mmCIF file of C-alpha atoms and ligand atoms in Angstrom:
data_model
loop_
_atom_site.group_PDB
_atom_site.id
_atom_site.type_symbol
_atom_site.label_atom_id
_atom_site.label_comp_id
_atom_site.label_asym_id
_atom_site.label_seq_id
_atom_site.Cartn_x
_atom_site.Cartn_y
_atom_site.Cartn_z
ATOM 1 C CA UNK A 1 107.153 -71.646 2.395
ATOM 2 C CA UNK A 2 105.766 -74.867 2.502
ATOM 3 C CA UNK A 3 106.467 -77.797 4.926
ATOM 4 C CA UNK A 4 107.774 -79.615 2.708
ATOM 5 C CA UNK A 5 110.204 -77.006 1.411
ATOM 6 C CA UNK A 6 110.969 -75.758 4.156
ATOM 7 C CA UNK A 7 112.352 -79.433 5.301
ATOM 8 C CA UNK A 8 114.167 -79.367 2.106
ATOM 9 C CA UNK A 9 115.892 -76.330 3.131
ATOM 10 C CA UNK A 10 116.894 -77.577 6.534
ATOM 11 C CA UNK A 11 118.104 -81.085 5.381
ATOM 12 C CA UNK A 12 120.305 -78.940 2.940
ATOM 13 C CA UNK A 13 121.633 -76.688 5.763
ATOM 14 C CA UNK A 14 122.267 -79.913 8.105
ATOM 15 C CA UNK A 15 124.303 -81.788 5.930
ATOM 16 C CA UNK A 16 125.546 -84.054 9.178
ATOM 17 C CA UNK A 17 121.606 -84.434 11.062
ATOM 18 C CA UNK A 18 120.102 -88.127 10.552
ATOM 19 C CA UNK A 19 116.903 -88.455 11.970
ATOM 20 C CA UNK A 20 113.411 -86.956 11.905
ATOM 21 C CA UNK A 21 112.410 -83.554 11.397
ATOM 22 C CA UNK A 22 108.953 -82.179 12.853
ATOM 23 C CA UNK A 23 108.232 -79.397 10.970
ATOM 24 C CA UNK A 24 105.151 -76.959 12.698
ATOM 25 C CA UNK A 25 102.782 -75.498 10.605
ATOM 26 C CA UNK A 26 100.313 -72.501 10.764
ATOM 27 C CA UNK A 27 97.810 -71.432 9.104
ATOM 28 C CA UNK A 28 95.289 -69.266 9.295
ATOM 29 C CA UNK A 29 91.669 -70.354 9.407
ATOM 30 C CA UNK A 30 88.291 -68.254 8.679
ATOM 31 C CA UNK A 31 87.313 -64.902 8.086
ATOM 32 C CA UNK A 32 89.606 -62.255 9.216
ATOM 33 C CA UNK A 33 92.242 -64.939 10.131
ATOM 34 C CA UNK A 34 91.871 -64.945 13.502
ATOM 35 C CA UNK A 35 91.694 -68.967 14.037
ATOM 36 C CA UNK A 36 94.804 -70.809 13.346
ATOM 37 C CA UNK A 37 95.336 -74.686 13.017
ATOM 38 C CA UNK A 38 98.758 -75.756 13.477
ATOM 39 C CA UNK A 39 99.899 -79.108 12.119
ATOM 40 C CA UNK A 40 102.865 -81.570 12.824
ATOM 41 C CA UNK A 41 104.365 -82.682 9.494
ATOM 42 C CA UNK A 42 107.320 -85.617 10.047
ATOM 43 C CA UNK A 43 109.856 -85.702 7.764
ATOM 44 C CA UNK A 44 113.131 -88.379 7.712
ATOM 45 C CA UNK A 45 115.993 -86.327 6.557
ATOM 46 C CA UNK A 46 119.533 -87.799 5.782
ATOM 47 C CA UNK A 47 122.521 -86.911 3.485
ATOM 48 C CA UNK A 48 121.321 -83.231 3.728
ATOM 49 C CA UNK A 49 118.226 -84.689 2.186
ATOM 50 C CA UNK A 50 114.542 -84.959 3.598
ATOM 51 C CA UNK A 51 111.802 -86.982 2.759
ATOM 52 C CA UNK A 52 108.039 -87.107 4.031
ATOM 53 C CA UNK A 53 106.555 -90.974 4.946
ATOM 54 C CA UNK A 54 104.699 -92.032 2.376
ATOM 55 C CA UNK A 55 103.746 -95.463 0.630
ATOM 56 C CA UNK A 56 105.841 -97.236 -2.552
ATOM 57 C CA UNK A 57 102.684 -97.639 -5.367
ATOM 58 C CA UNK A 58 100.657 -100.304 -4.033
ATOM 59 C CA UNK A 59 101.639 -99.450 -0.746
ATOM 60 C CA UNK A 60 104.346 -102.497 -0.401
ATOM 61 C CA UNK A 61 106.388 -100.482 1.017
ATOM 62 C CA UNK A 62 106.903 -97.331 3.139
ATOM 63 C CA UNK A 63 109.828 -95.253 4.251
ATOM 64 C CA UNK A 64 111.175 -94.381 7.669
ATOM 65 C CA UNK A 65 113.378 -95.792 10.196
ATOM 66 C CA UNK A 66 114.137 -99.752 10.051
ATOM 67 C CA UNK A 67 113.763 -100.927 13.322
ATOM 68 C CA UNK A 68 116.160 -103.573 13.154
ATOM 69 C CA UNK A 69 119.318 -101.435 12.117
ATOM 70 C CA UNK A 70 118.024 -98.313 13.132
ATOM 71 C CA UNK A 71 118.746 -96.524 9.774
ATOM 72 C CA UNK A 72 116.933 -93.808 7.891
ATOM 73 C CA UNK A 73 115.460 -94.727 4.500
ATOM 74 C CA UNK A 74 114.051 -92.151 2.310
ATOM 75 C CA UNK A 75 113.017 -94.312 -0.332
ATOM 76 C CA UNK A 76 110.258 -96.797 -0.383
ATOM 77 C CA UNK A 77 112.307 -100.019 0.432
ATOM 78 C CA UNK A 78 111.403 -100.721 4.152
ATOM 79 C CA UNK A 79 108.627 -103.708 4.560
ATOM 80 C CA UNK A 80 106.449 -105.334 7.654
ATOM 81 C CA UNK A 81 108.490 -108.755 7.766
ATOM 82 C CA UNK A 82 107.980 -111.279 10.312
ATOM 83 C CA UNK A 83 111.483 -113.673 12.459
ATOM 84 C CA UNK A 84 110.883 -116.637 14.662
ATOM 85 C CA UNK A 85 110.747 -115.244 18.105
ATOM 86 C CA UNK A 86 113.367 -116.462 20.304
ATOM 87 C CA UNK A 87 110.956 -116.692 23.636
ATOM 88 C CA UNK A 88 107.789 -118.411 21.575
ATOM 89 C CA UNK A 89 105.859 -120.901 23.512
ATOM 90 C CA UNK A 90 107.181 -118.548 26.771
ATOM 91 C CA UNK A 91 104.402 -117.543 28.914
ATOM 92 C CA UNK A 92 104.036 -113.375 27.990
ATOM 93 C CA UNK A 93 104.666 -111.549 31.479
ATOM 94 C CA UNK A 94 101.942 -109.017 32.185
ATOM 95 C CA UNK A 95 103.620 -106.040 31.563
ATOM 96 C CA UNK A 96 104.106 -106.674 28.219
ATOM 97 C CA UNK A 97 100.262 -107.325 27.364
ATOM 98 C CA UNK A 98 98.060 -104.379 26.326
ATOM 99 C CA UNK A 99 96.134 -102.562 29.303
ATOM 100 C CA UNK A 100 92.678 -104.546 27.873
ATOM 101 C CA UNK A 101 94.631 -108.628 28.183
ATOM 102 C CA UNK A 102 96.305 -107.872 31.027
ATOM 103 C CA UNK A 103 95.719 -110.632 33.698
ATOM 104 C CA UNK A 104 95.376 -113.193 30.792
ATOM 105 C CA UNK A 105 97.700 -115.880 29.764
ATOM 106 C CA UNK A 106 99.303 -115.490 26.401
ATOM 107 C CA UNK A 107 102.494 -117.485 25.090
ATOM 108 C CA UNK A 108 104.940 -115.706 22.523
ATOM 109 C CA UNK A 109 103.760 -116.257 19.158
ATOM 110 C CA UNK A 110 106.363 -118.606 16.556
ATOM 111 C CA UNK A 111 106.734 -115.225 14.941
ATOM 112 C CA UNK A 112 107.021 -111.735 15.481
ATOM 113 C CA UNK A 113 107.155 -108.567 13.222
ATOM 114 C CA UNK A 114 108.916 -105.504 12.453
ATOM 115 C CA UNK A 115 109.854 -103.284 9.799
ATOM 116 C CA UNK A 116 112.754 -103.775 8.297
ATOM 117 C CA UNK A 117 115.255 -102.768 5.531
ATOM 118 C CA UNK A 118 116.417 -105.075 2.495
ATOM 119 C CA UNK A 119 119.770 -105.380 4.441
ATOM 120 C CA UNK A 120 118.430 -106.683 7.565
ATOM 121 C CA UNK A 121 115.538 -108.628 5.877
ATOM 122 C CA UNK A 122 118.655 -111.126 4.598
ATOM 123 C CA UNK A 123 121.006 -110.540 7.473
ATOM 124 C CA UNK A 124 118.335 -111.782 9.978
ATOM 125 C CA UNK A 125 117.037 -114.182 7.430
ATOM 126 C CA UNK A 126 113.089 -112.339 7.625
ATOM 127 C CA UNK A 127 110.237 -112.939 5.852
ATOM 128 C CA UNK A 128 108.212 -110.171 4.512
ATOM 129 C CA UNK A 129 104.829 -110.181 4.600
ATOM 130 C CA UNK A 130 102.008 -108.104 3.162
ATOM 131 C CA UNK A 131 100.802 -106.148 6.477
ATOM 132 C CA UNK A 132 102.043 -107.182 9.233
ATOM 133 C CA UNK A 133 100.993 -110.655 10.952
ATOM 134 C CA UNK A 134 99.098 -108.435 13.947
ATOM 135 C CA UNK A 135 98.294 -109.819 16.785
ATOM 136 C CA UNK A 136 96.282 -113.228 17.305
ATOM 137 C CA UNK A 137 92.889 -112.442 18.136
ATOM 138 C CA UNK A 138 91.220 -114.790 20.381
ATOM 139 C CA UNK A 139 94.081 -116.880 20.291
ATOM 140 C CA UNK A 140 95.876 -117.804 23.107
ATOM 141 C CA UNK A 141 99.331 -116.722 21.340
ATOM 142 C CA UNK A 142 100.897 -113.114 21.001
ATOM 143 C CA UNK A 143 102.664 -111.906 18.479
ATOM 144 C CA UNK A 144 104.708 -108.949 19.257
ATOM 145 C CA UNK A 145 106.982 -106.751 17.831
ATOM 146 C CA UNK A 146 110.078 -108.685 16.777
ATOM 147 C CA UNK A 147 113.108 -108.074 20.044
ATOM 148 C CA UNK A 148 115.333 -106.805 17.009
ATOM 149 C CA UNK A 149 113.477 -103.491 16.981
ATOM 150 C CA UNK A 150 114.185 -102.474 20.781
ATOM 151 C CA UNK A 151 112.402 -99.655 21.612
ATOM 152 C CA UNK A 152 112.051 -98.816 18.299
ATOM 153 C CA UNK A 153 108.589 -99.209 17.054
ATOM 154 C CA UNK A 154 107.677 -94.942 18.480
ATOM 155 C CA UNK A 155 111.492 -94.443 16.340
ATOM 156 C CA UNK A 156 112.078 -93.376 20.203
ATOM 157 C CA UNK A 157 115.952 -94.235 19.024
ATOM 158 C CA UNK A 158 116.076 -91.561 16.642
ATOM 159 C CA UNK A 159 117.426 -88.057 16.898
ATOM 160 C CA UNK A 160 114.546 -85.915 16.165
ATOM 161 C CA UNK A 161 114.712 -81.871 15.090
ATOM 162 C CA UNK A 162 111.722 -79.393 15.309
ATOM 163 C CA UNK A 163 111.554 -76.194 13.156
ATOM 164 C CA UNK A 164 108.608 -74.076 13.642
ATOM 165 C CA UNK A 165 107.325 -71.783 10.320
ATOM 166 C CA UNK A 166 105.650 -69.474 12.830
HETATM 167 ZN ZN1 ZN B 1 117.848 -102.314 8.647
#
């Protein structure tokens, strides 16, 4: 069974489960088949149904968890969009900076990103953009990810499942 079917199978059998599936992998590598590689495949399941991340054509969009609503899309239709931040022009404490700034001065940046669903796109009044504004390099200004998203950008927030095909 593949990892893919196998997801299939499990999002069938958990009907009620919203959230991420791992799904662990073997297989058998090199003569004899005494090496094995095991791989991590991530799958969203909801509705009894699963899904693996992948990219609309033209990779516009993506599926996944949007981290302003906290939902699971199995469809193409989340985006990177960008809000004002509520704290820009606030000095960025140095906790928040990456290990490599820290000890710098940085200000919130006007705007800050997420990923986000069509819902919350208009409910929060976002604007998508293309990939993501990233950070401002050698710019005195950081743009983080938007407060919206709380914890989510690891989908920390999300139930998660693991079924290993060993
Ligand atoms: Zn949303």
């Amino acid at each position: 069974m593949t990892p893919g079917q196998a997801a299939k199978k499990w999002a069938k059998e958990h009907p009620e489960f919203t959230g991420i599936l791992l799904v662990i992998s073997h297989t058998r590598k090199g003569r004899g088949g005494w090496g094995q590689t095991t791989r991590t495949n991530k799958f969203f399941v909801r509705d009894g149904k699963s899904a693996q991340r992948r990219d609309a054509p033209g990779r516009q969009g993506f599926n996944g968890v949007c981290w302003a609503c906290g939902q699971i899309y199995l469809k193409t239709v989340l985006r990177w969009a960008v809000g004002p931040d509520p704290q820009a022009g606030e000095p960025v404490p140095d906790d928040e900076l990456w290990q490599s700034y820290k000890g710098e001065s940085f200000v919130y940046h006007e705007y800050a990103q997420l990923r986000a669903c069509p819902k919350c796109v208009e409910e929060h009044n976002l604007t998508i953009t293309f990939l993501g504004l990233g950070p401002v390099w050698a710019c005195p200004t950081w743009a983080r990810i938007h407060p919206l998203a709380d914890g989510m950008p690891v989908d920390t927030n999300v139930p998660h499942e693991m079924l290993d095909l060993r």
